[in-house]
CSV table of C-alpha atoms in Angstrom, one decimal:
chain,number,residue,atom,x,y,z
A,256,LYS,CA,45.5,115.2,48.8
A,257,ALA,CA,45.3,114.9,45.2
A,258,GLY,CA,47.2,111.8,43.7
A,259,VAL,CA,49.4,111.1,40.9
A,260,THR,CA,47.7,112.2,37.6
A,261,GLN,CA,48.7,111.4,34.0
A,262,THR,CA,47.8,112.3,30.7
A,263,PRO,CA,46.6,111.4,28.3
A,264,ARG,CA,44.9,108.0,29.6
A,265,TYR,CA,44.8,106.3,26.1
A,266,LEU,CA,46.9,107.1,23.3
A,267,ILE,CA,46.8,105.4,19.5
A,268,LYS,CA,49.8,105.8,17.5
A,269,THR,CA,51.2,104.2,14.3
A,270,ARG,CA,54.7,103.2,14.0
A,271,GLY,CA,57.6,105.6,13.4
A,272,GLN,CA,55.6,108.5,15.0
A,273,GLN,CA,56.8,109.7,18.4
A,274,VAL,CA,54.7,110.4,21.6
A,275,THR,CA,54.7,112.6,24.9
A,276,LEU,CA,53.3,111.4,28.2
A,277,SER,CA,52.7,113.7,30.9
A,278,CYS,CA,52.8,113.0,34.7
A,279,SER,CA,51.9,115.4,37.7
A,280,PRO,CA,53.3,113.9,40.8
A,281,ILE,CA,51.6,114.2,44.2
A,282,SER,CA,52.3,117.9,45.9
A,283,GLY,CA,55.3,117.9,47.5
A,284,HIS,CA,56.9,114.8,45.7
A,285,ARG,CA,60.3,115.8,43.9
A,286,SER,CA,61.1,112.3,42.8
A,287,VAL,CA,59.2,110.8,39.6
A,288,SER,CA,59.8,107.4,38.0
A,289,TRP,CA,58.4,105.7,35.2
A,290,TYR,CA,57.7,102.2,34.6
A,291,GLN,CA,56.6,100.3,31.3
A,292,GLN,CA,54.0,97.3,31.9
A,293,THR,CA,53.6,94.8,29.1
A,294,PRO,CA,52.1,91.0,29.4
A,295,GLY,CA,55.7,89.6,28.4
A,296,GLN,CA,58.0,91.7,30.0
A,297,GLY,CA,56.0,92.6,33.0
A,298,LEU,CA,56.7,95.8,35.2
A,299,GLN,CA,60.0,97.5,34.0
A,300,PHE,CA,61.9,100.6,35.6
A,301,LEU,CA,62.3,103.2,32.8
A,302,PHE,CA,64.1,106.1,34.6
A,303,GLU,CA,63.7,108.4,37.6
A,304,TYR,CA,64.1,112.4,38.2
A,305,PHE,CA,64.8,114.1,41.0
A,306,SER,CA,65.0,118.0,41.3
A,307,GLU,CA,65.2,118.1,37.3
A,308,THR,CA,67.9,115.6,36.8
A,309,GLN,CA,67.9,111.9,35.9
A,310,ARG,CA,69.0,110.0,38.6
A,311,ASN,CA,68.6,106.6,37.6
A,312,LYS,CA,67.8,104.8,34.3
A,313,GLY,CA,66.9,101.2,33.2
A,314,ASN,CA,67.7,99.3,30.1
A,315,PHE,CA,65.7,101.0,27.6
A,316,PRO,CA,67.1,102.0,24.2
A,317,GLY,CA,67.7,105.9,23.5
A,318,ARG,CA,64.2,106.2,22.0
A,319,PHE,CA,62.9,106.5,25.7
A,320,SER,CA,63.8,109.8,27.0
A,321,GLY,CA,62.5,112.3,29.6
A,322,ARG,CA,62.7,115.1,31.9
A,323,GLN,CA,61.5,117.1,34.8
A,324,PHE,CA,60.1,120.6,35.2
A,325,SER,CA,60.9,123.1,38.2
A,326,ASN,CA,57.4,122.1,39.4
A,327,SER,CA,58.2,118.4,39.4
A,328,ARG,CA,55.8,117.4,36.7
A,329,SER,CA,57.6,114.7,34.2
A,330,GLU,CA,57.2,114.2,30.7
A,331,MET,CA,58.5,110.9,28.7
A,332,ASN,CA,58.9,110.7,25.2
A,333,VAL,CA,59.2,107.6,23.0
A,334,SER,CA,60.6,108.5,19.3
A,335,THR,CA,60.0,106.1,16.5
A,336,LEU,CA,57.5,104.0,17.9
A,337,GLU,CA,57.5,100.4,17.6
A,338,LEU,CA,54.8,97.8,17.6
A,339,GLY,CA,56.8,96.5,21.0
A,340,ASP,CA,56.3,99.8,22.7
A,341,SER,CA,52.5,99.3,23.2
A,342,ALA,CA,51.9,99.3,27.0
A,343,LEU,CA,50.8,100.7,29.9
A,344,TYR,CA,53.0,103.4,31.2
A,345,LEU,CA,52.9,104.3,34.8
A,346,CYS,CA,54.3,107.1,36.7
A,347,ALA,CA,55.1,106.9,40.4
A,348,SER,CA,55.8,109.9,42.6
A,349,SER,CA,57.8,110.0,46.2
A,350,LEU,CA,59.3,112.4,48.6
A,351,ALA,CA,62.8,110.8,49.1
A,352,ALA,CA,65.7,113.2,48.3
A,353,ASP,CA,67.9,110.6,49.4
A,354,ARG,CA,67.8,106.9,47.4
A,355,GLY,CA,69.1,105.2,50.4
A,356,LEU,CA,66.0,105.8,52.6
A,357,TYR,CA,62.5,104.5,52.6
A,358,ASN,CA,61.2,105.6,49.3
A,359,GLU,CA,57.3,104.7,49.0
A,360,GLN,CA,56.3,105.2,45.5
A,361,PHE,CA,52.7,106.4,45.0
A,362,PHE,CA,51.3,105.2,41.3
A,363,GLY,CA,49.3,107.3,39.0
A,364,PRO,CA,46.4,105.6,36.8
A,365,GLY,CA,49.0,104.9,33.8
A,366,THR,CA,48.6,105.8,30.1
A,367,ARG,CA,47.5,103.0,28.1
A,368,LEU,CA,49.7,103.1,24.2
A,369,THR,CA,48.8,101.5,21.5
A,370,VAL,CA,51.1,101.4,18.8
A,371,LEU,CA,49.5,100.1,15.2
B,300,GLU,CA,71.6,92.2,38.6
B,301,LEU,CA,68.6,92.1,41.3
B,302,LYS,CA,66.0,89.4,40.5
B,303,VAL,CA,62.9,88.9,42.0
B,304,GLU,CA,60.9,85.7,41.8
B,305,GLN,CA,57.3,85.5,43.0
B,306,ASN,CA,55.5,82.2,42.9
B,307,PRO,CA,53.0,81.0,42.4
B,308,LEU,CA,52.2,82.9,39.2
B,309,PHE,CA,48.5,82.2,39.4
B,310,LEU,CA,46.6,81.0,42.4
B,311,SER,CA,42.7,79.7,42.4
B,312,MET,CA,41.5,80.3,45.8
B,313,GLN,CA,38.5,79.0,47.5
B,314,GLU,CA,36.3,81.3,49.6
B,315,GLY,CA,37.5,80.8,53.2
B,316,LYS,CA,40.5,79.2,52.6
B,317,ASN,CA,44.1,80.3,53.6
B,318,TYR,CA,46.7,80.9,50.9
B,319,THR,CA,50.6,82.2,50.7
B,320,ILE,CA,52.4,84.1,47.8
B,321,TYR,CA,56.3,84.0,48.0
B,322,CYS,CA,58.8,86.7,47.0
B,323,ASN,CA,62.4,85.9,46.7
B,324,TYR,CA,65.0,88.0,45.5
B,325,SER,CA,68.9,88.0,44.9
B,326,THR,CA,70.6,90.5,46.5
B,327,THR,CA,70.5,92.2,49.8
B,328,SER,CA,67.6,94.6,50.4
B,329,ASP,CA,65.7,95.6,53.5
B,330,ARG,CA,63.1,97.4,51.4
B,331,LEU,CA,60.1,95.6,50.2
B,332,TYR,CA,56.7,96.6,49.0
B,333,TRP,CA,53.5,94.8,48.1
B,334,TYR,CA,51.1,96.1,45.7
B,335,ARG,CA,47.6,95.0,44.2
B,336,GLN,CA,46.4,95.8,40.7
B,337,ASP,CA,43.0,95.1,39.4
B,338,PRO,CA,42.5,94.8,35.7
B,339,GLY,CA,43.3,97.6,33.6
B,340,LYS,CA,43.9,99.7,37.0
B,341,SER,CA,47.3,101.2,38.4
B,342,LEU,CA,49.0,99.6,41.1
B,343,GLU,CA,47.6,100.4,44.9
B,344,SER,CA,50.0,99.8,47.6
B,345,LEU,CA,49.5,97.1,50.3
B,346,PHE,CA,52.5,97.1,52.6
B,347,VAL,CA,55.8,98.5,53.1
B,348,LEU,CA,58.5,96.3,54.8
B,349,LEU,CA,61.4,98.1,55.9
B,350,SER,CA,63.2,95.7,58.2
B,351,ASN,CA,64.2,92.5,58.9
B,352,GLY,CA,61.4,90.6,60.9
B,353,ALA,CA,58.9,93.4,59.7
B,354,VAL,CA,55.3,92.1,59.7
B,355,LYS,CA,52.2,94.2,58.8
B,356,GLN,CA,48.6,93.2,58.4
B,357,GLU,CA,45.6,94.9,56.9
B,358,GLY,CA,42.5,93.0,57.0
B,359,ARG,CA,43.1,89.3,55.5
B,360,LEU,CA,46.3,90.0,54.3
B,361,MET,CA,49.7,90.0,56.1
B,362,ALA,CA,52.9,90.4,54.8
B,363,SER,CA,56.2,89.5,56.4
B,364,LEU,CA,60.0,90.0,55.4
B,365,ASP,CA,63.1,87.7,56.1
B,366,THR,CA,66.2,89.8,54.7
B,367,LYS,CA,68.4,87.1,55.9
B,368,ALA,CA,66.7,84.3,53.8
B,369,ARG,CA,65.8,87.1,51.0
B,370,LEU,CA,62.0,86.5,51.3
B,371,SER,CA,58.8,88.1,51.8
B,372,THR,CA,55.5,86.4,52.0
B,373,LEU,CA,51.9,87.7,51.6
B,374,HIS,CA,49.5,85.5,53.5
B,375,ILE,CA,45.6,85.6,53.0
B,376,THR,CA,43.4,84.3,55.5
B,377,ALA,CA,40.0,83.0,54.7
B,378,ALA,CA,39.9,84.1,51.0
B,379,VAL,CA,36.9,86.6,49.9
B,380,HIS,CA,36.0,87.4,46.2
B,381,ASP,CA,37.3,90.8,46.8
B,382,LEU,CA,40.7,89.8,47.0
B,383,SER,CA,40.9,88.6,43.3
B,384,ALA,CA,43.3,90.6,41.7
B,385,THR,CA,47.0,90.5,40.5
B,386,TYR,CA,49.5,91.1,43.6
B,387,PHE,CA,53.2,92.5,43.1
B,388,CYS,CA,56.2,92.4,45.4
B,389,ALA,CA,58.8,95.0,44.5
B,390,VAL,CA,62.3,95.3,46.1
B,391,ASP,CA,63.8,98.8,46.4
B,392,SER,CA,66.9,99.2,44.9
B,393,TRP,CA,68.6,102.7,45.5
B,394,GLY,CA,64.9,104.1,44.7
B,395,LYS,CA,64.5,101.7,41.7
B,396,LEU,CA,61.6,99.3,42.1
B,397,GLN,CA,62.1,95.8,40.6
B,398,PHE,CA,59.2,94.1,40.2
B,399,GLY,CA,58.4,90.2,40.4
B,400,ALA,CA,56.1,88.8,37.7
B,401,GLY,CA,53.0,89.4,39.7
B,402,THR,CA,50.6,86.7,41.4
B,403,GLN,CA,47.2,86.5,39.7
B,404,VAL,CA,44.4,85.6,42.1
B,405,VAL,CA,41.1,84.2,41.4
B,406,VAL,CA,39.0,83.5,44.1
B,407,THR,CA,35.9,81.4,43.6
B,408,PRO,CA,33.1,80.1,45.6
């Protein structure tokens, strides 16, 4: 069974630009979550999508947005990039329809974004 | 707000010795996960702990969960070089994982 895939794996952008990252979940998984990992802040939750709806959101500015398509693939967009957005962005997928239940998340390889 | 604290943040291990990583969290939860991350890589799931008193073991690693104390431990038995990595605990709060800061483990001969 194929795992979570993310594209691109590496990206270099300049300040002020925008970027779109893509995530394909494990087949059958309908929930996709996004996390940002930086040396200073560690791993932080961005948002979660389930059945094309944002179901959960972390504490990030509105420059960070996402969406999910009917095939459960998800994209994350960051507009007006800042130097501090340089990070590893991880996508995770899970089966659970009910957030109150067991919800093991499987992580993709990540997209490393560098903002110059 | 849920807070997750791991300690120590860095652990230098000698091969063959035993060590423990601690994960404390601030609010009630009965779902806790342990992940391993190698440099430049993604997160690999190690253990899923879903109830008070849960204990899981895989090879030299054993994880346990005490929901009353809001504490999970990851015990490493007879450390070997292959266990060098960063270990994260994460508490599940309605589908949102709150991670600890991670424990960087270096195993030396």
